[in-house]
CSV table of C-alpha atoms in Angstrom, one decimal:
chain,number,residue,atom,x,y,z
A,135,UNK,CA,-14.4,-8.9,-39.7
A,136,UNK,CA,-16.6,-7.0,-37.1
A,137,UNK,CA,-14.8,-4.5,-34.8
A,138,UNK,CA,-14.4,-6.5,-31.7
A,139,UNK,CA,-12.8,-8.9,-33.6
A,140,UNK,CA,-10.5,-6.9,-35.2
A,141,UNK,CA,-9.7,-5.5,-32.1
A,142,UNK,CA,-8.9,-8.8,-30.6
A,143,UNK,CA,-7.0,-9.6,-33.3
A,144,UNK,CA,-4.8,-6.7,-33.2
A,145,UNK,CA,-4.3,-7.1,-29.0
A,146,UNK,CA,-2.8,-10.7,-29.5
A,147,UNK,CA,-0.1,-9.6,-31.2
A,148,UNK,CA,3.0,-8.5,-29.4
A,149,UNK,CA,3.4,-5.1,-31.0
A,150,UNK,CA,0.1,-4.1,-29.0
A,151,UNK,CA,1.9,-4.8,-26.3
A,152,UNK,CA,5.0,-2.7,-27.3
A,153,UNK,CA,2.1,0.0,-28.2
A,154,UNK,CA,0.7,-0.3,-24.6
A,155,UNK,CA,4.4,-0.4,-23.1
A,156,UNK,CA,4.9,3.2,-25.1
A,157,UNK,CA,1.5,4.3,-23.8
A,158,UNK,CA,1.9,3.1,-20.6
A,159,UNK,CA,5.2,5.2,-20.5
A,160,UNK,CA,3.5,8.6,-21.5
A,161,UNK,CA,0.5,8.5,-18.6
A,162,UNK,CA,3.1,7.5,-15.9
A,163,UNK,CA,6.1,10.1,-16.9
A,164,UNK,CA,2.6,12.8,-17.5
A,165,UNK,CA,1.7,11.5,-14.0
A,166,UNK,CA,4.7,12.4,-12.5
A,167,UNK,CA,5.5,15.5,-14.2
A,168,UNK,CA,2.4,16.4,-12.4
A,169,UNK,CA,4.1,15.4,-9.0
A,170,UNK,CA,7.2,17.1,-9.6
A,171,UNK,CA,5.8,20.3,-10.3
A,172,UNK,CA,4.3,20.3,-7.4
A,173,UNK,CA,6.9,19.2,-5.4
A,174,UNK,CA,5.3,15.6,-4.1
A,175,UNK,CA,8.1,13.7,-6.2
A,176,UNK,CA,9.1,11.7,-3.2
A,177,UNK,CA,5.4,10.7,-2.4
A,178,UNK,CA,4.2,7.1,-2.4
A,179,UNK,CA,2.7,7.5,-5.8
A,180,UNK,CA,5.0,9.3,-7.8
A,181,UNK,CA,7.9,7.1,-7.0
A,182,UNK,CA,5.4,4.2,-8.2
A,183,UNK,CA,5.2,5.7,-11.2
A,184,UNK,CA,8.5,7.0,-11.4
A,185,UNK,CA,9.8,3.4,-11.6
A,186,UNK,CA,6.7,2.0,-13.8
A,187,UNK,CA,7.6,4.5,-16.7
A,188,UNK,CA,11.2,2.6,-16.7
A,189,UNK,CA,9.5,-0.5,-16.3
A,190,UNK,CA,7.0,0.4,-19.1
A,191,UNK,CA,10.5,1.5,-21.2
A,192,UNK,CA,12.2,-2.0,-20.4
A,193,UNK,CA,9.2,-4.2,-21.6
A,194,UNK,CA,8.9,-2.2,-24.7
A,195,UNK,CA,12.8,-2.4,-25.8
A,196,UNK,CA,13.1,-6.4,-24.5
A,197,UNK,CA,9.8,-6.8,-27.1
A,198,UNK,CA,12.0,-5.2,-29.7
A,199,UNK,CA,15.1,-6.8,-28.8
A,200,UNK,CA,13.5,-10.0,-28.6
A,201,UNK,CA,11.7,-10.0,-31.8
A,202,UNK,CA,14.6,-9.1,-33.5
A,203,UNK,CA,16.6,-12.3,-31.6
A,204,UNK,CA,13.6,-14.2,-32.9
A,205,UNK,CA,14.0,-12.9,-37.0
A,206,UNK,CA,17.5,-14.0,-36.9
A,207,UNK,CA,16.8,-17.4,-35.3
A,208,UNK,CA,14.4,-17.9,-37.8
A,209,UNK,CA,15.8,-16.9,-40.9
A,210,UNK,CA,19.0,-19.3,-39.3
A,211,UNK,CA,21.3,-16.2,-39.1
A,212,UNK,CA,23.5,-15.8,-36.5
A,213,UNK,CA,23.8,-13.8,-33.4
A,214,UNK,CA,26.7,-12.0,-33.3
A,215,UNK,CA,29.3,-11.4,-30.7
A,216,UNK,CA,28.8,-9.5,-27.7
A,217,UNK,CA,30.2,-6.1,-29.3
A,218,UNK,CA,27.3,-6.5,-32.1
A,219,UNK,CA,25.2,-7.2,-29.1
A,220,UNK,CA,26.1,-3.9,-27.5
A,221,UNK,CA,26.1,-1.9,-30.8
A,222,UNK,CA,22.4,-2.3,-31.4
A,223,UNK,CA,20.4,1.0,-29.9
A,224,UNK,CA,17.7,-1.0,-28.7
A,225,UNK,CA,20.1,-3.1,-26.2
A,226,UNK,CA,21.3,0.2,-24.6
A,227,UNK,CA,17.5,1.7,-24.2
A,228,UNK,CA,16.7,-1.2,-22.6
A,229,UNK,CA,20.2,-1.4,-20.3
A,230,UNK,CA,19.8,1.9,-19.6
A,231,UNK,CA,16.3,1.7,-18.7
A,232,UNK,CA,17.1,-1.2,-16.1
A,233,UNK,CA,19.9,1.1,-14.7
A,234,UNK,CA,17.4,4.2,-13.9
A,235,UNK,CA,14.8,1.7,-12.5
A,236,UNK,CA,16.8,0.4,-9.5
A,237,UNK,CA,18.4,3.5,-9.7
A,238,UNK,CA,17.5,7.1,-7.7
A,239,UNK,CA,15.2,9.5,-9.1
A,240,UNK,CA,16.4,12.0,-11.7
A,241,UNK,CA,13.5,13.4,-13.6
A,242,UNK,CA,15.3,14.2,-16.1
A,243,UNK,CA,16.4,10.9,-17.0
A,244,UNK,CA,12.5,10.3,-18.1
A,245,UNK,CA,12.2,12.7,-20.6
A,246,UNK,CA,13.9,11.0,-23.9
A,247,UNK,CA,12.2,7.7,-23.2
A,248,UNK,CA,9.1,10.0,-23.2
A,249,UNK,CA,9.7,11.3,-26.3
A,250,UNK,CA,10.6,8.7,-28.5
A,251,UNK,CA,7.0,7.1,-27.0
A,252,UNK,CA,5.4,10.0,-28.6
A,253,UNK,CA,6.4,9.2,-31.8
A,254,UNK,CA,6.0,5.3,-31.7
A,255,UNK,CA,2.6,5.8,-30.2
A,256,UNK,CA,1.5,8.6,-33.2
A,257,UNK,CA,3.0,5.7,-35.5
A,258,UNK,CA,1.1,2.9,-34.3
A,259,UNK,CA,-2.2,4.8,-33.6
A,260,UNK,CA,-1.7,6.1,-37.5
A,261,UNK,CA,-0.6,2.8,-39.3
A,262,UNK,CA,-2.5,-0.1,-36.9
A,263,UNK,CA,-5.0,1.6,-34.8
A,264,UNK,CA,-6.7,3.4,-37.1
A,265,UNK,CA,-7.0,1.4,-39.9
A,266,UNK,CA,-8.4,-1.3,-37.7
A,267,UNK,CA,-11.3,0.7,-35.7
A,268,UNK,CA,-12.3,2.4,-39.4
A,269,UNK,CA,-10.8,0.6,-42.3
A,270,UNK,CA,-10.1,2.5,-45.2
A,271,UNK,CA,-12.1,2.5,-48.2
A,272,UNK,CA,-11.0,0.9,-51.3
A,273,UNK,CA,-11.3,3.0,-54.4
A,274,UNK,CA,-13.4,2.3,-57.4
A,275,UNK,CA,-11.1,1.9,-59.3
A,276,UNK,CA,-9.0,-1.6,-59.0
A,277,UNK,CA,-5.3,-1.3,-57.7
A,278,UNK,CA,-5.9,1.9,-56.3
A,279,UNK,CA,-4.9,2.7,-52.9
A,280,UNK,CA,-7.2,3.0,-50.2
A,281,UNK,CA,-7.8,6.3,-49.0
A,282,UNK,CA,-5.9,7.5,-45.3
A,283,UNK,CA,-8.6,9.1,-43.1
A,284,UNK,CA,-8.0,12.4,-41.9
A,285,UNK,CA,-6.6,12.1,-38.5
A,286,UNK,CA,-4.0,9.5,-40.4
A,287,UNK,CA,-2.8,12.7,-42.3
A,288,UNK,CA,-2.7,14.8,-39.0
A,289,UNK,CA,-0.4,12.3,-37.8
A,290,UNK,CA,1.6,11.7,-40.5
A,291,UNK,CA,2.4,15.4,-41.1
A,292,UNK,CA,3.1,15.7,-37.1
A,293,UNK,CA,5.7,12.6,-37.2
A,294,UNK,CA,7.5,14.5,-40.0
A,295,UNK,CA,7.2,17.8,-39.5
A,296,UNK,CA,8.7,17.5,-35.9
A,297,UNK,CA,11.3,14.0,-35.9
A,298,UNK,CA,14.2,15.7,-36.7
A,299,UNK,CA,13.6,18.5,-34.3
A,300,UNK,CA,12.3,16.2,-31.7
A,301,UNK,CA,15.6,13.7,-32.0
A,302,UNK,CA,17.3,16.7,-31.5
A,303,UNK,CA,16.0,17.0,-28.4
A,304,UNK,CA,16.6,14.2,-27.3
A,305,UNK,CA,20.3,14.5,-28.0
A,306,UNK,CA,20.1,17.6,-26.0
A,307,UNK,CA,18.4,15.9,-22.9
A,308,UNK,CA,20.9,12.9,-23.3
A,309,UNK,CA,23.9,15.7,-22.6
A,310,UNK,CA,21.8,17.9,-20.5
A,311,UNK,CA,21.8,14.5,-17.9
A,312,UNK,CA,25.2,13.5,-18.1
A,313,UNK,CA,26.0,16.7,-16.9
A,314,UNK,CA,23.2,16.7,-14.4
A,315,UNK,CA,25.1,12.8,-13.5
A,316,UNK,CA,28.5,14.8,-13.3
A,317,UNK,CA,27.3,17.4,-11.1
A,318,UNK,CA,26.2,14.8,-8.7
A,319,UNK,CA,29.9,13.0,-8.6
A,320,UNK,CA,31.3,15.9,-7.7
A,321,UNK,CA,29.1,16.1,-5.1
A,322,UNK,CA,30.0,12.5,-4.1
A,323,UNK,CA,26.4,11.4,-3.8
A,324,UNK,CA,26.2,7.8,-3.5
A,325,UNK,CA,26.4,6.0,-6.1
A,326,UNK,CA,27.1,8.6,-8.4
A,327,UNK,CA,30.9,7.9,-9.9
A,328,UNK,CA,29.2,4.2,-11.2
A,329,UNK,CA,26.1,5.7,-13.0
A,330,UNK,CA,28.7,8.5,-14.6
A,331,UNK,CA,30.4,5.8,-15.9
A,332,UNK,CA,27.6,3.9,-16.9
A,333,UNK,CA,26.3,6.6,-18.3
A,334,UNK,CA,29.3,8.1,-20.2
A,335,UNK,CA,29.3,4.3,-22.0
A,336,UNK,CA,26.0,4.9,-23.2
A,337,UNK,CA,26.8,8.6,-24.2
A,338,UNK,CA,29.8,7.3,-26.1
A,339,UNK,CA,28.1,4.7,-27.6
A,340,UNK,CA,25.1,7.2,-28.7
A,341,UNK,CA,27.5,9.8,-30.3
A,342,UNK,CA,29.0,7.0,-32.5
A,343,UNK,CA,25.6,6.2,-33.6
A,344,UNK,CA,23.5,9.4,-33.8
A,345,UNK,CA,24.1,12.1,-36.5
A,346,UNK,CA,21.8,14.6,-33.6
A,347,UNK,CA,23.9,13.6,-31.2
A,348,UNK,CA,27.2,14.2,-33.2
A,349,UNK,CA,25.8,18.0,-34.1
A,350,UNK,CA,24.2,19.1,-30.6
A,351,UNK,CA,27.8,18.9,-29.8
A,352,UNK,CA,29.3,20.8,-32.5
A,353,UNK,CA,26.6,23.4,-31.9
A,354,UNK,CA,27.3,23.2,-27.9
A,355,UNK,CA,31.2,23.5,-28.6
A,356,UNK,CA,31.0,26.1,-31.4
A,357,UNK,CA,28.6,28.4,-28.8
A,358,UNK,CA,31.5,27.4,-26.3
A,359,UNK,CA,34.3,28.4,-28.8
A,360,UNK,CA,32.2,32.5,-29.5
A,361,UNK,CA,31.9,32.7,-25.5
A,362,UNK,CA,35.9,31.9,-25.0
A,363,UNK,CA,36.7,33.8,-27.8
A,364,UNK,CA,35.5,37.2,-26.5
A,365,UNK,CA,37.9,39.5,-25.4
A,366,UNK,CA,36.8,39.6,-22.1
A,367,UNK,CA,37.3,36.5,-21.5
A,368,UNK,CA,40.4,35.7,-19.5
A,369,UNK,CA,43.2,33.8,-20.9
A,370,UNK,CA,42.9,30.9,-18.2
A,371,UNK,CA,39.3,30.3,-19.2
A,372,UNK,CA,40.4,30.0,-23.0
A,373,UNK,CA,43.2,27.7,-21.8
A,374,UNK,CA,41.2,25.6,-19.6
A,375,UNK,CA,38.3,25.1,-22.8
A,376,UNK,CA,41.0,24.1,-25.3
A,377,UNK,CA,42.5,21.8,-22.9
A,378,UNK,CA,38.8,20.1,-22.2
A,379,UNK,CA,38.5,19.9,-25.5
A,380,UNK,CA,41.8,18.4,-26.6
A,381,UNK,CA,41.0,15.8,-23.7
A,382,UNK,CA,37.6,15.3,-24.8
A,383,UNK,CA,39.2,14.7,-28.5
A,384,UNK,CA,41.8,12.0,-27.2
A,385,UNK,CA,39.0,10.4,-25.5
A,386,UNK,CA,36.9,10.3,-28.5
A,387,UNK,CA,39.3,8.7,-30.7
A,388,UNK,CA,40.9,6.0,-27.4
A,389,UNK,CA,37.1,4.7,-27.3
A,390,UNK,CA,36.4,4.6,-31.0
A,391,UNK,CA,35.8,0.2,-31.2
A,392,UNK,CA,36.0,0.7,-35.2
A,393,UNK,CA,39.9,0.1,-34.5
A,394,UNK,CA,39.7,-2.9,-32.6
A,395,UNK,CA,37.8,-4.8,-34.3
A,396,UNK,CA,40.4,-5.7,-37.3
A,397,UNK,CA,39.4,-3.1,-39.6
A,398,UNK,CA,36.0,-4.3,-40.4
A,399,UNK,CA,33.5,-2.1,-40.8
A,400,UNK,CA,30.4,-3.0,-39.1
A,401,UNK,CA,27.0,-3.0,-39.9
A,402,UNK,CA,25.1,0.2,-39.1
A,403,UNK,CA,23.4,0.5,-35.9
A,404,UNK,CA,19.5,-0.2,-35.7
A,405,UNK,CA,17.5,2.3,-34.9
A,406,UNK,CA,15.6,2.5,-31.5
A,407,UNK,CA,12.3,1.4,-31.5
């Protein structure tokens, strides 16, 4: 088919529009990065785009949420309860995003949305973009696979070169804010105690789910272990750390759902996309 057509073809389907969404995402958070740095984060147009980057983040997880509603209609399966409901990542990115759009500004909040739209928007552009503005040649020889282009590579070697390092990360941003939250409730800003709880749901949910999550912890508590550990440290402050973390334990294991659901084991967790 010629180009424009192809083109057309590709933008009538609804992952374009999950492509845009990610895009979209990138130039507003970029566009206010810009604002915050220079201190104008309260100005008419970074707050617009402020809250267009969470509603670029919404649209994108609804397209995936709602594709994947559609699969399961279609292939007559059923939709599971409300706790399979909340178990799947791409419900909670798109929760949480609604939270942080009618929410206040925190900057930080941004930032893992922003990365994961880096690597859906290298994906796309490498496995959909690409191939329809230059479509790869097929070989001479018949059942051969048609060769990548070069920019293809460059992308695929970026996307796996930096994931893992880049999903951790985000685990660390993901912490980094629900101290940030915590910080604020003990400054009794408005609204503060109900987004640490929101927030400390979706924390708990994400540690159950993510493997970076589950060891930027154990790397943040074993650095908090050699600190406490010293022997300058006083004796109170070692008491007070073993105590957090013998609550933070208990906690753990009081909100783990794997015992309330009958001892069934559920169905692993889909990644967000």
């Amino acid at each position: 088919m010629p180009l424009q057509q192809r083109l057309l073809t590709l933008a009538q389907t609804l992952q374009f529009a999950w492509f845009v969404g990610h895009l979209t995402l990138l130039f507003c958070a970029f566009r206010y990065g810009l604002s915050y740095i220079t201190f104008n984060f309260y100005s008419k147009w970074a707050i617009f785009f402020y809250r267009t980057s969470f509603v670029a983040a919404a649209a994108t997880y609804g397209i995936v949420v709602f594709k994947a509603y559609r699969a399961r209609a279609r292939a007559g399966k059923g939709q599971g309860g409300a706790l399979a409901l909340a178990g799947d990542e791409n419900v909670q990115y798109l929760a949480m995003a609604l939270v942080w759009l009618f929410s206040r500004q925190m900057p930080l909040a941004i930032l893992p949305f922003a990365v994961y739209s880096i690597f859906h928007v290298a994906t796309y552009t490498r496995s959909n973009l690409l191939p329809t503005l230059q479509p790869p040649q097929q070989e001479a020889a018949p059942g051969s696979k048609p060769k990548a282009s070069g920019m293809a590579d460059t992308i695929g070697k970026f996307v796996k070169e930096y994931y893992d390092s880049s999903m951790t990360l985000v685990a660390v941003l993901e912490i980094a804010l629900w101290v940030r939250i915590l910080g604020s409730a003990m400054l009794f800003q408005k609204g503060s105690w109900i987004l640490l709880a929101i927030y400390t749901v979706f924390a708990r949910a994400r540690y159950s789910q993510s493997s970076f999550v589950q060891g930027a912890i154990s790397q943040l508590a074993a650095r908090g272990d050699a600190v406490v550990n010293n022997q300058s440290t006083p004796p109170a402050a070692r008491n007070a750390w073993e105590t957090l973390k013998r609550l933070a334990r208990q906690a753990t294991d009081a909100t783990d759902l794997s015992k309330y659901v009958g001892g069934q084991q559920q169905a692993g967790p889909k990644k967000a996309q």
